Coordinates of C-alpha atoms and ligand atoms in Angstrom, one line a residue:
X1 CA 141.5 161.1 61.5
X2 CA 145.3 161.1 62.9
X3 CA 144.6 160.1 66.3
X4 CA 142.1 157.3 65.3
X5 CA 144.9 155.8 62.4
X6 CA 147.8 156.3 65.7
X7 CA 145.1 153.7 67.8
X8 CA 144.6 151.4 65.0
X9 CA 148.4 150.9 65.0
X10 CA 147.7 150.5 69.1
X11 CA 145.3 147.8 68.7
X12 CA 147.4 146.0 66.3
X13 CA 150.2 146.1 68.9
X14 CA 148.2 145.2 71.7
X15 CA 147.0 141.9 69.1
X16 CA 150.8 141.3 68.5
X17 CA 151.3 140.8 72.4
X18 CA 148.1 138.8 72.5
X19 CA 149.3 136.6 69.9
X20 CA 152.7 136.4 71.2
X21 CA 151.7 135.3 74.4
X22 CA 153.1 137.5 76.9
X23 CA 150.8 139.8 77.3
X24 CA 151.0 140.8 80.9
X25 CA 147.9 143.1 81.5
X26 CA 145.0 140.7 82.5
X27 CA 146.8 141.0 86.4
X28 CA 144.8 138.4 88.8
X29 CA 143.5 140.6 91.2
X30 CA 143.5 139.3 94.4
X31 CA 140.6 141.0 96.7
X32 CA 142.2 139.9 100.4
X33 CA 144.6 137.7 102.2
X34 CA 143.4 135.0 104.6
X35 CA 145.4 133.8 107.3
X36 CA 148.6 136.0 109.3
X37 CA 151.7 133.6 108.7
X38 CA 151.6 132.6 105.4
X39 CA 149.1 134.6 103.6
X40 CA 146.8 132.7 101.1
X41 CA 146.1 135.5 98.7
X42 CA 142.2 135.2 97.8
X43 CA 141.1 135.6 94.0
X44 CA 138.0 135.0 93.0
X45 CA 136.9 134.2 96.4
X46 CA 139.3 131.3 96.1
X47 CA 142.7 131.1 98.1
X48 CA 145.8 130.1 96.5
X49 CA 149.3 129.8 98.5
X50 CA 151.8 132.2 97.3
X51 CA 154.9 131.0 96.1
X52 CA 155.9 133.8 93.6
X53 CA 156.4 136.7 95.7
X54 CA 159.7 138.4 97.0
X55 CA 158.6 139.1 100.2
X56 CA 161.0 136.8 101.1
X57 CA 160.8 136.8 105.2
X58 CA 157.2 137.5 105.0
X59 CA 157.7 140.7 106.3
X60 CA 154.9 142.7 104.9
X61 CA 152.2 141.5 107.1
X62 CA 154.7 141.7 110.3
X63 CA 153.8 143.9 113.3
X64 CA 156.3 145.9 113.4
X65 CA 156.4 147.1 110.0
X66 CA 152.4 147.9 110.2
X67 CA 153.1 150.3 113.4
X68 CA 155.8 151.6 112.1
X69 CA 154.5 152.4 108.9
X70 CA 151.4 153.7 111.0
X71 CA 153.5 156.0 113.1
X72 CA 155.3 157.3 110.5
X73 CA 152.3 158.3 109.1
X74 CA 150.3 159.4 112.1
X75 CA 153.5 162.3 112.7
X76 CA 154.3 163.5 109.2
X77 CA 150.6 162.8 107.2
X78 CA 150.4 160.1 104.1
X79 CA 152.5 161.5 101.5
X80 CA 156.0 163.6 101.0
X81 CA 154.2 167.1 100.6
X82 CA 157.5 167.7 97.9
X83 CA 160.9 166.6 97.1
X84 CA 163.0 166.4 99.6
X85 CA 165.4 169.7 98.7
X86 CA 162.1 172.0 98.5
X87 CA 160.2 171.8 101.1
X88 CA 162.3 169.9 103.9
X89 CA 162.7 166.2 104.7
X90 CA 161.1 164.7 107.4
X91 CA 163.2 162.8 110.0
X92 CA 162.4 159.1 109.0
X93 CA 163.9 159.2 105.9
X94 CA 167.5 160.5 107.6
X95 CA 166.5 157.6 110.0
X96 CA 165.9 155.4 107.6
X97 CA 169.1 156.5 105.4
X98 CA 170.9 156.1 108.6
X99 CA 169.8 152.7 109.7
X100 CA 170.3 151.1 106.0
X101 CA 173.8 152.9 105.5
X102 CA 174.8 151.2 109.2
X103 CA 173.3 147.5 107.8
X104 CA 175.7 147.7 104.9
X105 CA 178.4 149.2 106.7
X106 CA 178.8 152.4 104.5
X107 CA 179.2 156.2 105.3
X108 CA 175.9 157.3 103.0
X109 CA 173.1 155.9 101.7
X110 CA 170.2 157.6 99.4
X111 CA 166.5 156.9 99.5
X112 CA 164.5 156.5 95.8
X113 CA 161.0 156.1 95.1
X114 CA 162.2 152.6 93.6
X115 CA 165.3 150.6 92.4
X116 CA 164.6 151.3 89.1
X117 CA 164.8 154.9 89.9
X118 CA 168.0 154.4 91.9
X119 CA 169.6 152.8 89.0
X120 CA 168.5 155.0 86.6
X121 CA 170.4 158.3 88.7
X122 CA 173.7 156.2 89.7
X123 CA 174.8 154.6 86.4
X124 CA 173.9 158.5 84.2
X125 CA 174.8 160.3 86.7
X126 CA 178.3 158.9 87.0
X127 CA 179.1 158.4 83.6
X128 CA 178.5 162.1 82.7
X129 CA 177.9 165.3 84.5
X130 CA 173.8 166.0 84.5
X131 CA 173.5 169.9 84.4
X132 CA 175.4 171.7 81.5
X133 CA 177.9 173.0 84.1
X134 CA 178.9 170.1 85.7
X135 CA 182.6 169.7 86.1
X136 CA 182.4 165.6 85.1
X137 CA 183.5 165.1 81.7
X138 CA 181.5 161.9 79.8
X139 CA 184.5 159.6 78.9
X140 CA 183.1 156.7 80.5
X141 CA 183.4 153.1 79.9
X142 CA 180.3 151.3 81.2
X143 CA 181.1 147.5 81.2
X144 CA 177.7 145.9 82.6
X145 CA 176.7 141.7 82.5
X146 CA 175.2 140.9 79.5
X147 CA 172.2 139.6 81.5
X148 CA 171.2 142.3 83.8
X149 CA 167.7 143.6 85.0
X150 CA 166.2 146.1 83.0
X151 CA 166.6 149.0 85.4
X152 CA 170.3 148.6 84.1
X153 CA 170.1 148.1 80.5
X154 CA 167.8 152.0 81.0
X155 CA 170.2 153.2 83.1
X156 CA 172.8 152.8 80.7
X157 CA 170.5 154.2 78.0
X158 CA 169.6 157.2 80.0
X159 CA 173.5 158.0 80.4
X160 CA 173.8 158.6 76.3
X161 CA 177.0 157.6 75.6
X162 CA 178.5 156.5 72.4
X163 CA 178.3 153.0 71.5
X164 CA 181.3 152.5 72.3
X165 CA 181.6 153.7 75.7
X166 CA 178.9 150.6 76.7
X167 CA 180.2 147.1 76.5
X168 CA 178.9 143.9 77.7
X169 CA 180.6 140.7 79.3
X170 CA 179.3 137.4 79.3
X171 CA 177.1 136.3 82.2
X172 CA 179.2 135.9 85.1
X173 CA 182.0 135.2 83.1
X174 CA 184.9 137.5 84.7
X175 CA 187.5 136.3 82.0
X176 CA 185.3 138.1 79.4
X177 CA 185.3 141.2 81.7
X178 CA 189.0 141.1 82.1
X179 CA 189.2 141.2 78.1
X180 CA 187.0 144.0 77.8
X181 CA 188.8 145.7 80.0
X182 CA 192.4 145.1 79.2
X183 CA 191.3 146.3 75.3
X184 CA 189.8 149.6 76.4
X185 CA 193.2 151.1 78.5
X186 CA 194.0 154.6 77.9
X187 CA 190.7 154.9 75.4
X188 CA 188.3 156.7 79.2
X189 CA 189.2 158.4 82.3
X190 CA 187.0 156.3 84.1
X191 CA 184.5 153.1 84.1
X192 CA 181.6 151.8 85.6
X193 CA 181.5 147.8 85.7
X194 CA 177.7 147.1 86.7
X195 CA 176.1 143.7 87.6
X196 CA 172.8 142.3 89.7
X197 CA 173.9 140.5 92.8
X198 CA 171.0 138.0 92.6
X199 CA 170.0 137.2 88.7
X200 CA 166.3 137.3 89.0
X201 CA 165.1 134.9 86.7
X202 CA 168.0 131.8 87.7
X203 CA 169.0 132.6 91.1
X204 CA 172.4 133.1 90.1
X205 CA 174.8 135.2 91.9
X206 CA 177.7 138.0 91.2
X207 CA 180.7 137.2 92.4
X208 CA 181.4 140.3 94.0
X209 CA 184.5 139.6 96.0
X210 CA 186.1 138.5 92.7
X211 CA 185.0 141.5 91.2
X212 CA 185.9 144.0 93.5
X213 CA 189.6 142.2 93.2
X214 CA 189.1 142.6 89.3
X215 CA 188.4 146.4 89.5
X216 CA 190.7 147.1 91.9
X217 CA 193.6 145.8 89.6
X218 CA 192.4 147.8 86.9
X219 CA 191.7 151.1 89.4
X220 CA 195.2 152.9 89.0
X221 CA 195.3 151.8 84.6
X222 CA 192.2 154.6 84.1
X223 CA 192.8 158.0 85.1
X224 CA 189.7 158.3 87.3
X225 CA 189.8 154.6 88.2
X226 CA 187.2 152.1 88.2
X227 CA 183.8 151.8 90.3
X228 CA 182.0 148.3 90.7
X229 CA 178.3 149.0 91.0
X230 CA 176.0 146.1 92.4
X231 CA 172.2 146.2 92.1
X232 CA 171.3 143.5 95.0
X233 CA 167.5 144.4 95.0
X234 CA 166.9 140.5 95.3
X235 CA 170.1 139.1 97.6
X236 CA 169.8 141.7 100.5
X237 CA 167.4 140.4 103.5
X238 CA 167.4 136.8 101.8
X239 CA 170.7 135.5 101.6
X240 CA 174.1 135.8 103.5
X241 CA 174.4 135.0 107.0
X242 CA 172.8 138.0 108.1
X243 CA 171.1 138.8 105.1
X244 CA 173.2 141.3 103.4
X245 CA 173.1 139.5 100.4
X246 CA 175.6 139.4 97.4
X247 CA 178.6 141.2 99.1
X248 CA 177.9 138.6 102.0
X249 CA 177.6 135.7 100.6
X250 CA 181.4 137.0 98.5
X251 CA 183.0 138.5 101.0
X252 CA 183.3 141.5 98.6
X253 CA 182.3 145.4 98.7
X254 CA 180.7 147.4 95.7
X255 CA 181.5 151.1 95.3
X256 CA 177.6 151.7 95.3
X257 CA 175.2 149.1 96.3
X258 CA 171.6 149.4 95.3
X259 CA 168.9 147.8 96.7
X260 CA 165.1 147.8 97.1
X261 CA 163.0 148.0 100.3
X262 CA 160.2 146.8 98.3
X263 CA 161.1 143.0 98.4
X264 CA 162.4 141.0 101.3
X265 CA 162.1 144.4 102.8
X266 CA 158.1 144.1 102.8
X267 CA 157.7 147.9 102.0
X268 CA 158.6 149.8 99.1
X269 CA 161.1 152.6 97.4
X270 CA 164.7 151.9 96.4
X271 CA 167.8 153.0 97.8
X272 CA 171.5 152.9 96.9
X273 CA 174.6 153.5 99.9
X274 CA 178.4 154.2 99.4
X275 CA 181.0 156.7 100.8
X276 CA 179.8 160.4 101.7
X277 CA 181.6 161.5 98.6
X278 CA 179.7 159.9 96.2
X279 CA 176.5 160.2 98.0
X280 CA 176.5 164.0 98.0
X281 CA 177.3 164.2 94.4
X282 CA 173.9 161.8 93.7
X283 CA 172.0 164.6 95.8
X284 CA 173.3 167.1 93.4
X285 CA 173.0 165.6 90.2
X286 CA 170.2 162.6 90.3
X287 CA 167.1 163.8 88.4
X288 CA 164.6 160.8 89.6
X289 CA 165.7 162.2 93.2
X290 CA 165.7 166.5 92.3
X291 CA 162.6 166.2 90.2
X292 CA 160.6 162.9 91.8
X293 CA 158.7 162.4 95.0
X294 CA 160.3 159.8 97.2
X295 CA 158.7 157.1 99.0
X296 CA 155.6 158.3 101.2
X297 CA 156.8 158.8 105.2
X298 CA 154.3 155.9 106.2
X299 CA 156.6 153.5 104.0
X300 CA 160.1 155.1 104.9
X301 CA 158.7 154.1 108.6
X302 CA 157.6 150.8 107.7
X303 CA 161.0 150.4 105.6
X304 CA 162.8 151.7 108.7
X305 CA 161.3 148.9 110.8
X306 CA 161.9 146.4 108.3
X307 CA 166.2 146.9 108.5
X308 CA 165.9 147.0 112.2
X309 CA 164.0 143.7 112.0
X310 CA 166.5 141.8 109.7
X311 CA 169.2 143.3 111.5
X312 CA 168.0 141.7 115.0
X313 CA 168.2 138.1 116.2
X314 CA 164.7 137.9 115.2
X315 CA 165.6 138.6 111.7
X316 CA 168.9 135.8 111.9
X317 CA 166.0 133.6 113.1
X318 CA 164.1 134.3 110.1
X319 CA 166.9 133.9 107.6
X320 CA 167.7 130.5 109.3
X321 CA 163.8 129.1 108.9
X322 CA 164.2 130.5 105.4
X323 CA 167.7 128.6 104.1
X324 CA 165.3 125.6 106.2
X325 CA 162.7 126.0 104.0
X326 CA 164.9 126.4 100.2
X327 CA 166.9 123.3 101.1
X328 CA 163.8 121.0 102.2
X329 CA 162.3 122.2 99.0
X330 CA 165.3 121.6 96.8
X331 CA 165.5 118.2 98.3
X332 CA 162.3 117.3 97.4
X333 CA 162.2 118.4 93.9
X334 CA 164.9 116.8 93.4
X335 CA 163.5 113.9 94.9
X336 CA 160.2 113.6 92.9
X337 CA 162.6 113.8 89.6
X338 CA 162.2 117.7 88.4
X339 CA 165.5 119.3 87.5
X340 CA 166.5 122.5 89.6
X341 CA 167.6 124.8 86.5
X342 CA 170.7 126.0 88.9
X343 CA 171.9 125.5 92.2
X344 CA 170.4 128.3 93.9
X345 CA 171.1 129.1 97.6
X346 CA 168.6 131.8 97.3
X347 CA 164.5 131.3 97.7
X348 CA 164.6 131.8 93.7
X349 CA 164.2 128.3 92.6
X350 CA 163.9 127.7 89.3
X351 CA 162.6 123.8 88.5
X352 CA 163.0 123.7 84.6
X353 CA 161.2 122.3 82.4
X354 CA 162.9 123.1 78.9
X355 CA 159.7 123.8 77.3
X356 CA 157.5 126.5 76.7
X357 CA 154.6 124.7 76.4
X358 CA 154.8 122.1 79.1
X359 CA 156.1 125.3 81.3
X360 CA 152.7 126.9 81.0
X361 CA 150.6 123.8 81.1
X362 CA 152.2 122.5 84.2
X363 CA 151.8 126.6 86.1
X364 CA 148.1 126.4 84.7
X365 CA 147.7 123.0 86.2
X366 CA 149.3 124.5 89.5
X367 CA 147.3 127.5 89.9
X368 CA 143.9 125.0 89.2
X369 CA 145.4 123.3 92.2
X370 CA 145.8 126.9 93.9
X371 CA 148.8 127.9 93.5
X372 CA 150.9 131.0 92.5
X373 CA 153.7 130.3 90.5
X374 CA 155.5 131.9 87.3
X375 CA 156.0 130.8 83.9
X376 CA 159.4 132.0 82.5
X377 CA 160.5 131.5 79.1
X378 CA 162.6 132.5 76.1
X379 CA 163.5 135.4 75.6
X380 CA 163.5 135.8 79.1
X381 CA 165.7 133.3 80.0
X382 CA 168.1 131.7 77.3
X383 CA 166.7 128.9 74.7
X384 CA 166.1 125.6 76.9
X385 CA 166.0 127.0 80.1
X386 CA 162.1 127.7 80.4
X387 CA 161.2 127.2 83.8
X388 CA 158.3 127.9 86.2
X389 CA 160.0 129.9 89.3
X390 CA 159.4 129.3 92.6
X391 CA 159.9 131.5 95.0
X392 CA 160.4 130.2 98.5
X393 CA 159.5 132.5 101.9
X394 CA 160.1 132.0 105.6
X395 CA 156.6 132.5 105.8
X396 CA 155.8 129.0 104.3
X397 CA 156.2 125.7 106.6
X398 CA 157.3 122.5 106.2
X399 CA 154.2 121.3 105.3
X400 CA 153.1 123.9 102.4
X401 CA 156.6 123.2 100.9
X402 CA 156.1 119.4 101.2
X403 CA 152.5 119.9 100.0
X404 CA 153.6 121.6 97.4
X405 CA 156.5 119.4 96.1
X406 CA 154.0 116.2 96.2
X407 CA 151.3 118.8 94.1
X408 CA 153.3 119.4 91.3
X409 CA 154.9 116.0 91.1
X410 CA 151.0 114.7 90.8
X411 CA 150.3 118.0 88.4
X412 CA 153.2 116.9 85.9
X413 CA 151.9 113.2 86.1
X414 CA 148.4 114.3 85.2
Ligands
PLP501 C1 167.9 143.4 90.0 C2 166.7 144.3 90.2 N1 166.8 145.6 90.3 C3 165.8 146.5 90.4 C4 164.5 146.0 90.5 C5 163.4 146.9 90.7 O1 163.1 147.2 92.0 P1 162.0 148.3 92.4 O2 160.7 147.6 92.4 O3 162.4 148.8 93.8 O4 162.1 149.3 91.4 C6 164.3 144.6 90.4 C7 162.9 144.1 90.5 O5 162.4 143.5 89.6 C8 165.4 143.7 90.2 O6 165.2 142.4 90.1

């Protein structure tokens, strides 16, 4: 009789989402893509043109990802075998460590199975010492954007520190983190200020050359300093001249920079770079690195090809056709009357609507049309900023951008 009263509670959950609407589990399932350049994903035998993904340069149908990922696969089989510390680590991934620790010009950088996972290992595992010998002691001050992604907000769960040792300052508002700071000298040894680079639901960026001037003013008031950790998992590969993203776009370096190779990457698995130092401590101490798979060899070679493509002049060619293709579209929106819900140099484009309802009635009316966007509201995104977000790709041309544009202007009319 227990387990049956623990699924009633279950099913009334599962009714509270329903009725809440944002339930998330009916996924469209999309049985093929049609067409090499800019994929139409095909859903009930019916194509729709994607403009909600984050495979910003469109790389995950490219060439050179495919062989490499096939190659990579062909020499070390389809999955890890182990962890990396167990049983031995096959070459691609110190390739692929390598190649991505070279793109952001650091000494190290780590492979995860995701972002999430990277974030999860860098913020607990610097804030306290993860085996009961460790020679870290816990008094850490995490300051971390009241807005950041969720991988984050667990991260600094996952740490279990006292309440006090995790403080938030207002979005992007470096005056607030200043405060916070200034009010908490001489209380830790050492703290971790954490932001996004790229805000995922607004487009927004970090400032992260203001912030690395911030923490490094405040570096010699705590005993073990201060660290500025960035999570760039949307900036790098889709914004800054050469598509590194955040610190790029700033002119400013993170301690550790984490990233994803499972956006405008076009593969998958996380990763996070930063001095040698640092990096060999993570090895030691990261349990969703010790204790986890990492990403299968086939991916770490498609992943691998990926950074060498960004980092080539056909990847600056890319990144060119893509700023093309954000500021025809912003131009056009603007033009048929929607209001951009910030000024985003990044493909997130967020066209606001301000209300929940017309949000959804206006992406229904778009997807009838055949198109993928996303509906985002409150509590998502503050009161008043429900927006549908677009999500532009070097893959599209002009003419699916302006056919787009002139679709939802007709959609919202109708
Ligand atoms: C800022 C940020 N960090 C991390 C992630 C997660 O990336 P991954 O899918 O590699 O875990 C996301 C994706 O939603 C993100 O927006």
């Amino acid at each position: 009789m227990s387990k049956l009263n623990f699924y009633k509670v279950l099913e009334a959950e599962l009714k509270r989402v329903d009725e809440a609407k944002v339930a998330k589990r009916q996924e469209k399932v999309i049985e093929k893509f049609n067409d090499d350049f800019f994929p139409k994903a095909v859903i009930n035998g019916r194509e729709y043109a994607i403009f909600n993904s984050n495979d910003y340069l469109g790389l995950r149908f490219f060439e050179e990802l495919r062989s490499g990922e096939a190659e990579a696969a062909g020499k070390y089989g389809t999955g890890p075998g182990a962890v990396r510390f167990i049983s031995g680590t096959m070459k691609v991934y110190k390739d692929l460590e390598k190649k991505v620790a070279g793109f952001h010009y650091r000494e190290e950088a780590m492979v995860f199975s995701s972002a999430f996972a990277a974030n999860l290992a860098v913020i607990a595992c610097l804030s306290k010492g993860q085996s009961k010998d460790s020679l870290l002691s816990g008094q850490t001050l995490i300051v971390s954007d009241e807005l950041n992604h969720r991988s984050i907000i667990d991260g600094v769960r996952v740490a279990g520190l006292a309440k006090e040792q995790k403080l938030i300052y207002k979005h992007l508002d470096y005056a607030s983190l200043e405060q916070v700071l200034e009010e908490n000298l001489g209380k830790f040894k050492r703290v971790l200020v954490v932001t996004d680079g790229i805000f995922s639901m607004l487009g927004e960026y970090a400032d992260v050359g203001r912030l690395e001037k911030i923490c490094r003013q405040f570096n010699g008031r705590f005993e073990e300093g201060v660290f500025l950790i960035v999570d760039d998992s949307h900036g790098v590969g889709a914004c800054g001249e050469s598509g590194r993203g955040c610190e790029e776009l700033t002119g400013g370096k993170a301690d550790i920079l984490v990233g994803t190779f499972g956006k405008a990457f076009g593969s998958d698995g996380g990763y996070a770079v930063g001095n040698k130092i640092l990096i060999d401590y993570l090895r030691e101490a990261a349990a969703t690195y010790i204790y986890s798979n990492s990403i299968s060899p086939g991916v770490a070679g498609a992943a691998l090809a990926a950074v060498r493509l960004v980092d080539s002049a056909k990847g600056k060619k890319l990144l060119r056709q893509l700023e093309e293709n954000i500021s025809l579209f912003k131009k056009l929106m603007k033009k048929y009357g929607f209001t951009m819900a910030a000024d985003s140099v990044h493909p997130i484009q967020p066209v606001l609507i301000a209300d929940p309802f017309k949000t959804k009635a206006l992406t229904d009316k778009l997807f009838a049309k055949g198109y993928l966007v996303t509906n985002i509201n409150y509590p998502v995104v503050p009161k008043g900023k429900d927006e549908i977000r677009v999500q532009i790709s070097a893959a599209q041309s002009r003419e699916d951008i302006e056919k787009f544009a002139r679709e939802a202007a007709a959609a919202r009319e109708s």
